[in-house]
Coordinates of C-alpha atoms in Angstrom, one line a residue:
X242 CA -13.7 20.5 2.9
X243 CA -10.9 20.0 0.3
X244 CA -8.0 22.0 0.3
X245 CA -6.6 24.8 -2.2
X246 CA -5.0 23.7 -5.4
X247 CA -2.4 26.0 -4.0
X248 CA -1.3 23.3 -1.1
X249 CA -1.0 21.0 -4.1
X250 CA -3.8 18.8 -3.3
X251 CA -4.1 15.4 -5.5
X252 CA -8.4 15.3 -6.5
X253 CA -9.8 13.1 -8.8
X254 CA -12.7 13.4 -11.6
X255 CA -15.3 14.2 -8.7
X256 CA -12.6 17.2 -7.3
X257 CA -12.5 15.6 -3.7
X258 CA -9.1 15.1 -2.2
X259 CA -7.5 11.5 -2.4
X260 CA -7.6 9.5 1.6
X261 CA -5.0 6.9 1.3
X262 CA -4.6 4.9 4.2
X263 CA -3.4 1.9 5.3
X264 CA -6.8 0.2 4.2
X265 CA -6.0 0.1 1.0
X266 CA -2.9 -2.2 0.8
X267 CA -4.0 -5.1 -1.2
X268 CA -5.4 -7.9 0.9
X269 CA -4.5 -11.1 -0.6
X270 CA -4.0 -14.3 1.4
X271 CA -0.6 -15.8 -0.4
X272 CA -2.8 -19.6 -1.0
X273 CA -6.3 -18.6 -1.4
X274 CA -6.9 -16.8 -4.4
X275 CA -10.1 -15.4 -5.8
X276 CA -11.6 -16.4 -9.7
X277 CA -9.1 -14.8 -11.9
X278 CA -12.0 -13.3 -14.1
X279 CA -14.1 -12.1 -10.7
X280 CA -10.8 -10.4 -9.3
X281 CA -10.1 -8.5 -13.1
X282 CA -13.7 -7.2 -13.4
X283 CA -13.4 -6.2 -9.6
X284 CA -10.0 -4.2 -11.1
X285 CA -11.5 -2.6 -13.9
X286 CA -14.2 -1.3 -12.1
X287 CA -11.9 0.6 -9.6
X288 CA -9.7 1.8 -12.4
X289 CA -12.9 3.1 -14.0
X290 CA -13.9 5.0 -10.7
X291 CA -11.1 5.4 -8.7
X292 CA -8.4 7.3 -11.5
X293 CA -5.7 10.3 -11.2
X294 CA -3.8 12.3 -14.1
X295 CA -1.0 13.9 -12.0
X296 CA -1.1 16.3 -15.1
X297 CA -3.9 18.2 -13.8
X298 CA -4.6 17.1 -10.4
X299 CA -1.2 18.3 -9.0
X300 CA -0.2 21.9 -9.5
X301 CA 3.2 21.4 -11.0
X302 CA 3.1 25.3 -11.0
X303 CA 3.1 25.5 -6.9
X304 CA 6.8 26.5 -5.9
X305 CA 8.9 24.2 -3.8
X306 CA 8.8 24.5 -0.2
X307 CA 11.8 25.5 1.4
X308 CA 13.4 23.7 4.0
X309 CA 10.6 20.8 3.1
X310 CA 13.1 17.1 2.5
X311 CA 12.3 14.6 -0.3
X312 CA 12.8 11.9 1.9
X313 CA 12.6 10.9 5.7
X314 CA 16.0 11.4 7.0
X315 CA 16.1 8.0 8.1
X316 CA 15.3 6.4 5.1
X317 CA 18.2 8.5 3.6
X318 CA 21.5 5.9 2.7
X319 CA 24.0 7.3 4.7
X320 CA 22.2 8.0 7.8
X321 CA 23.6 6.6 11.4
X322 CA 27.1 6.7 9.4
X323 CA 30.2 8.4 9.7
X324 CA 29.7 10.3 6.4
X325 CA 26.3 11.6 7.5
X326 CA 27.8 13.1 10.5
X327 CA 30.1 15.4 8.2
X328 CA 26.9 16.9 6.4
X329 CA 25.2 19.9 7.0
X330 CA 21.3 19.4 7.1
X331 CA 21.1 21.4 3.9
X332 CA 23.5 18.9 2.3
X333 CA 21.4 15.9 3.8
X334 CA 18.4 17.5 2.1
X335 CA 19.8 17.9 -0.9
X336 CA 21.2 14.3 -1.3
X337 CA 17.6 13.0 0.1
X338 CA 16.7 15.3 -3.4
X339 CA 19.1 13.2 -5.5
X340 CA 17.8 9.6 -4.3
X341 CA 14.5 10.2 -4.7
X342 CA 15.2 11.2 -8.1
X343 CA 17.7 8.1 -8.8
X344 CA 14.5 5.6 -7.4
X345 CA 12.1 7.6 -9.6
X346 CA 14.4 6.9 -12.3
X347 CA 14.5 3.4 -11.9
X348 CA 10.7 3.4 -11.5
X349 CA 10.3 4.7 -14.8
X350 CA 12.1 1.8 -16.4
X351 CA 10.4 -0.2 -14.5
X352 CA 7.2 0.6 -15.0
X353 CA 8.6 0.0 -18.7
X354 CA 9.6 -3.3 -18.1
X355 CA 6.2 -4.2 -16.4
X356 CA 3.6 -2.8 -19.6
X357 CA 5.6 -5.1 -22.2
X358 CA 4.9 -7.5 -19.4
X359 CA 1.3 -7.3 -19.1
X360 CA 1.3 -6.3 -23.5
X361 CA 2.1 -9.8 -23.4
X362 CA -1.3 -11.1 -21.5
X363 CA -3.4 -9.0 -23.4
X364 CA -1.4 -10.1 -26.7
X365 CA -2.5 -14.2 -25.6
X366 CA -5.4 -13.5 -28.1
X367 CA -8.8 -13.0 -25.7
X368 CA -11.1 -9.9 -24.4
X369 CA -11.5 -11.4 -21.4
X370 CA -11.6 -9.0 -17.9
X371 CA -8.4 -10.3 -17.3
X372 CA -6.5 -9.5 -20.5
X373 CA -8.6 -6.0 -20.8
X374 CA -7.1 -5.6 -17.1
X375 CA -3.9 -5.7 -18.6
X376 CA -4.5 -3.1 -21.1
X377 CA -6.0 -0.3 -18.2
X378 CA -2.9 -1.4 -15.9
X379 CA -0.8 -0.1 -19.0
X380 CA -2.7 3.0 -18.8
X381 CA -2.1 3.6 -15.3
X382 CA 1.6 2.8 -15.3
X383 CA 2.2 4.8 -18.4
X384 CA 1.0 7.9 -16.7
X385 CA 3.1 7.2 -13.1
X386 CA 5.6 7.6 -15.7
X387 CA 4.7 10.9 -16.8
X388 CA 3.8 11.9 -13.3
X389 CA 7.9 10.4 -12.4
X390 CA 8.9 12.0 -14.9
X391 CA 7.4 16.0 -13.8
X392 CA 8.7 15.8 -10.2
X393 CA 12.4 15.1 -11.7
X394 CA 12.0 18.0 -14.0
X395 CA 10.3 19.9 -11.2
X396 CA 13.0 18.8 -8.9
X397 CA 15.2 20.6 -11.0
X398 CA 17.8 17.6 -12.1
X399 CA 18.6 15.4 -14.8
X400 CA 17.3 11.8 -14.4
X401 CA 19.9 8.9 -13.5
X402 CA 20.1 6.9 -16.5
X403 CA 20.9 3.2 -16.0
X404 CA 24.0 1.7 -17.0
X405 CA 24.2 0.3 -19.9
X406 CA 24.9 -3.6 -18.7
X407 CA 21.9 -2.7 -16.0
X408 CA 19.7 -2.0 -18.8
X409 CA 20.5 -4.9 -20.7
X410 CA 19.7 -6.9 -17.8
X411 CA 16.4 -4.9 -17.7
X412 CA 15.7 -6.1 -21.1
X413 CA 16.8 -9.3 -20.8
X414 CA 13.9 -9.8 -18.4
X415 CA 11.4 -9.2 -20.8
X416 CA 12.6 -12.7 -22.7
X417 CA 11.5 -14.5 -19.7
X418 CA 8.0 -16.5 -20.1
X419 CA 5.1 -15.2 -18.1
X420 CA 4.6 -16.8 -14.8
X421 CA 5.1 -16.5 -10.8
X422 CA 8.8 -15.2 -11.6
X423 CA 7.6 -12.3 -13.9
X424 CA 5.1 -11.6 -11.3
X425 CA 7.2 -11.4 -8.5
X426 CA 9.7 -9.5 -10.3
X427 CA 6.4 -7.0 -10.6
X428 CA 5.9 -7.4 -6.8
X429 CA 9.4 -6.9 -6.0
X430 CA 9.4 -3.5 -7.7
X431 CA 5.7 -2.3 -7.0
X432 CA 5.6 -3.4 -3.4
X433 CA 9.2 -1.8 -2.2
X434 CA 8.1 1.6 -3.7
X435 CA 4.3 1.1 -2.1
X436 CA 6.4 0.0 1.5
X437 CA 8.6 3.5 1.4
X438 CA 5.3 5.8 -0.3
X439 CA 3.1 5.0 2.7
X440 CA 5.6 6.4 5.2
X441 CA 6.7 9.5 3.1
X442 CA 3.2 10.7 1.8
X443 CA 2.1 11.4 5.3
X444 CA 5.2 13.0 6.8
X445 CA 4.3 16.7 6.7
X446 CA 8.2 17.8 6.4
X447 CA 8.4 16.8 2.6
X448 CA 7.8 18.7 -0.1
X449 CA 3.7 18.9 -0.6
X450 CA 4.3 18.0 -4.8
X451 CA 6.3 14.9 -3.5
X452 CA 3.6 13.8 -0.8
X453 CA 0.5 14.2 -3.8
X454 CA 2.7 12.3 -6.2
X455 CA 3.4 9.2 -3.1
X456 CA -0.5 9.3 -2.3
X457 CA -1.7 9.2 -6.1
X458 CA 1.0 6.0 -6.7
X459 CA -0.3 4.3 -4.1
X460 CA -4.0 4.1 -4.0
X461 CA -3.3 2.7 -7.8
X462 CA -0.8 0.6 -7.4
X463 CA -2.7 -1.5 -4.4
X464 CA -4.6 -2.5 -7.6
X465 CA -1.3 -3.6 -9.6
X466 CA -0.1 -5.2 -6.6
X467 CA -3.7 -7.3 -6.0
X468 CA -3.5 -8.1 -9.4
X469 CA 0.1 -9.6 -9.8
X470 CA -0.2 -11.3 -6.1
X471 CA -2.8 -13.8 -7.4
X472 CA -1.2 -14.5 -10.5
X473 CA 1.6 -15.3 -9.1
X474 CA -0.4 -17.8 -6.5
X475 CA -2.2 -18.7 -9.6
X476 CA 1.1 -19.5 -11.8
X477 CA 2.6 -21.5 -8.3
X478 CA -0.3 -23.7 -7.9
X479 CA -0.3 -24.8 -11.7
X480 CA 3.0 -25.4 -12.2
X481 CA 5.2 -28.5 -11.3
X482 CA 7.8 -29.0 -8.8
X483 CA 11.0 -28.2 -11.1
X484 CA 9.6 -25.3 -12.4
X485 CA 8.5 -24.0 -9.2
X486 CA 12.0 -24.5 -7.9
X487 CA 13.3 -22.4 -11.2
X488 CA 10.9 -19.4 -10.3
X489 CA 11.8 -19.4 -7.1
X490 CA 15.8 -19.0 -8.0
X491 CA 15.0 -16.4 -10.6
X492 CA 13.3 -14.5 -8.5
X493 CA 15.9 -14.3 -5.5
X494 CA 18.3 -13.4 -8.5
X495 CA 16.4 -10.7 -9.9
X496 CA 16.4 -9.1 -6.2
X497 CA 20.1 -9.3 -5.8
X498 CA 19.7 -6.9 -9.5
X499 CA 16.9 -4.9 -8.4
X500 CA 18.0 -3.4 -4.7
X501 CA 21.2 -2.2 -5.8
X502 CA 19.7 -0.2 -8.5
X503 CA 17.6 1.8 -6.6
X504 CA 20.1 4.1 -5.5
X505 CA 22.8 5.3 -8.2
X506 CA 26.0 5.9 -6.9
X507 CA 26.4 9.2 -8.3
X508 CA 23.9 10.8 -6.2
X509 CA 26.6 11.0 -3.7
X510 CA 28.7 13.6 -6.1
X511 CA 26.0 16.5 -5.0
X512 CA 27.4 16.2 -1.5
X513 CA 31.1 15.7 -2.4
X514 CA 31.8 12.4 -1.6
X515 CA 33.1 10.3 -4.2
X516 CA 30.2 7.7 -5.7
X517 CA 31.7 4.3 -4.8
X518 CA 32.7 5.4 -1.7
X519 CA 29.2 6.5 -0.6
X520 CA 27.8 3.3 -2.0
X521 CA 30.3 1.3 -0.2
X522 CA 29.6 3.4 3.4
X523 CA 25.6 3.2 2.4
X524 CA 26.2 -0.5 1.8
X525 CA 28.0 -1.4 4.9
X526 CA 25.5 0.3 7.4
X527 CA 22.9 -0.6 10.0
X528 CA 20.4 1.4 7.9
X529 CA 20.9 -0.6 5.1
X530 CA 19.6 -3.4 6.4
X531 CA 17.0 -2.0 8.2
X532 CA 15.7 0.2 5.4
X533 CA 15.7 -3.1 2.8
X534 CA 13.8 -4.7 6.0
X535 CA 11.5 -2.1 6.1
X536 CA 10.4 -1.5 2.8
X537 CA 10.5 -5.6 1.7
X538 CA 8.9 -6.7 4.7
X539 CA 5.4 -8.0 3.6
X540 CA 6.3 -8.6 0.1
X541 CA 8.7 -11.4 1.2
X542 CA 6.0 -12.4 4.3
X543 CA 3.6 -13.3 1.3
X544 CA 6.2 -14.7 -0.7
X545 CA 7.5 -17.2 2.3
X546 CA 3.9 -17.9 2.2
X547 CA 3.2 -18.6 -1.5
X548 CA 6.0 -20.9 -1.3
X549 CA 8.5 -18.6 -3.2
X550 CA 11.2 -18.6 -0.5
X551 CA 11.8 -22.0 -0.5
X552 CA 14.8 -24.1 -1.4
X553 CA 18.2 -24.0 -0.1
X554 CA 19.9 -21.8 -2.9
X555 CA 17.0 -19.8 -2.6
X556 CA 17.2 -18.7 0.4
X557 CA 20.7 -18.1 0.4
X558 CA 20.2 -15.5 -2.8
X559 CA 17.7 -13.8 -0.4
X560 CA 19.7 -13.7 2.6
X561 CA 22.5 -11.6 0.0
X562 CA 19.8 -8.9 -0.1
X563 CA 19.7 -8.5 3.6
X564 CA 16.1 -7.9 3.1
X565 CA 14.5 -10.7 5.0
X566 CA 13.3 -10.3 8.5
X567 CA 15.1 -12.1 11.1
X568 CA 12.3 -14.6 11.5
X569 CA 12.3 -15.4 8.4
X570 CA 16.5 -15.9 7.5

């Protein structure tokens, strides 16, 4: 039997209560791809049946929990360090509060930068499944941003704004042509939020509106994720040698950008600690290497399988990110 609106329960159109599980990670072998226009009618039919509006199907008017963390401790940036052992567990909740708002941040320009993206398939000139894909993917990603958006304001803080020389660089990937590096710029940023969601949304010590939010996210973006996992097989396989090699460095680049913007330095001002100190404590530890392990994991599995790993500059870009497991480095 589903569960009050008053526990903050995510339901879709037919009012039953969203089961996200581990099933419903995308399941795409890295050289084996499916028709492209089989895969997008597959898509739009789960968009069609299997949609959320965080508007109405999380009550945004349910107080916060107290005591309830917005992230699991360990996933927090300055845990195991030195600085964490100065802070009281009110402080470490609050600055769990303040990254989860600086990565919802980012994920709103991010899901930015991925509609012009896919505005850019549908705008190759056909109504085909695939290019109509593109234009319900916008949909979806337009209202994560909404739904991002609410949980900041409900958190009760300002978003963190991206520099402005981040932001350019954010733009400037929008110039670049569409193929396995635009889609695995896509993965890079959908698959390390679905990586950190699936552990959060079932941790009962978060905050319930946090945990609906996580669970909504994810059981949409597998679809995103399926979708840009083949296209990037599909843009590998028809390209040649030279150009693979030039995805492949772009790629490891863009990572080097994208992890470090994740968590804004500033978040460490609501605890007292000075920003580049925090970052540069955060940076330094154990649990930065194993939280960038964690949460990249299978996206760089299925790209060392794809082929997007290879190369000897590429590899080194990717070993700078500290993200690749130690079978892999």
């Amino acid at each position: 039997m589903a569960e009050s609106r008053s526990a903050v329960v995510a339901v879709g159109p037919d009012r039953r209560p969203i089961a996200t599980t581990t099933a419903d990670a995308p399941n795409v072998k890295a050289r084996s791809v499916g028709a492209r226009e089989k895969t997008a009618a597959r898509l739009l039919g789960s968009t069609a049946n299997k949609f959320y509006d965080a508007e109405v199907d999380i009550d945004w008017d349910a107080p916060l929990q107290e005591g309830k963390g917005w992230m699991p401790e360990h996933r927090i940036s300055l845990y195991g360090t030195e600085l964490w052992d100065t802070l009281t567990p009110e402080q470490r909740i609050e600055l769990g509060k303040h990254e989860i708002v600086s990565i919802l941040s980012f994920g709103i320009y991010a899901e930015t930068f991925l509609s012009a993206n896919l505005l850019r398939v549908f705008g190759r000139g056909t109504l085909s499944d695939h290019s109509l894909y593109a234009i319900a993917e916008i949909g979806e990603e337009s209202r994560h941003s909404i739904m991002f958006g609410k949980l900041i304001e409900k958190a009760g803080l300002r978003p963190y704004l991206l520099p402005r020389t981040s932001l350019f660089w954010v733009k400037l990937g929008q110039f670049l042509p569409l193929g396995p590096a635009t889609y695995g710029v896509t993965l890079l940023i959908e698959e390390v939020l679905d990586r950190g969601q699936r552990e959060a949304m079932n941790d009962p010590n978060m905050q319930p509106h946090l945990r609906q939010l996580m669970k909504i996210h994810v059981l949409e973006e597998s679809r995103h994720i399926t979708y840009a996992r083949e296209e990037m097989v599909r843009g590998m396989q028809a390209t040649n040698r030279v150009n693979r090699a030039l995805h492949r460095v772009i790629l490891a680049a863009a990572a080097n950008v994208t992890y470090p913007l994740l968590i804004d330095p500033r978040v460490y001002r609501s605890v007292g600690i000075r920003p580049w100190r925090g970052i540069r404590t955060a940076v330094r530890s154990e649990t930065y290497s194993a939280n960038m392990q964690f949460v990249s994991e299978p996206m760089v599995r299925f790209f060392h399988e794809a082929g997007m790993l290879d190369g000897v500059v590429t590899r080194w870009l990717w070993r700078m990110t500290r993200a690749l497991p130690a079978d892999i480095t």
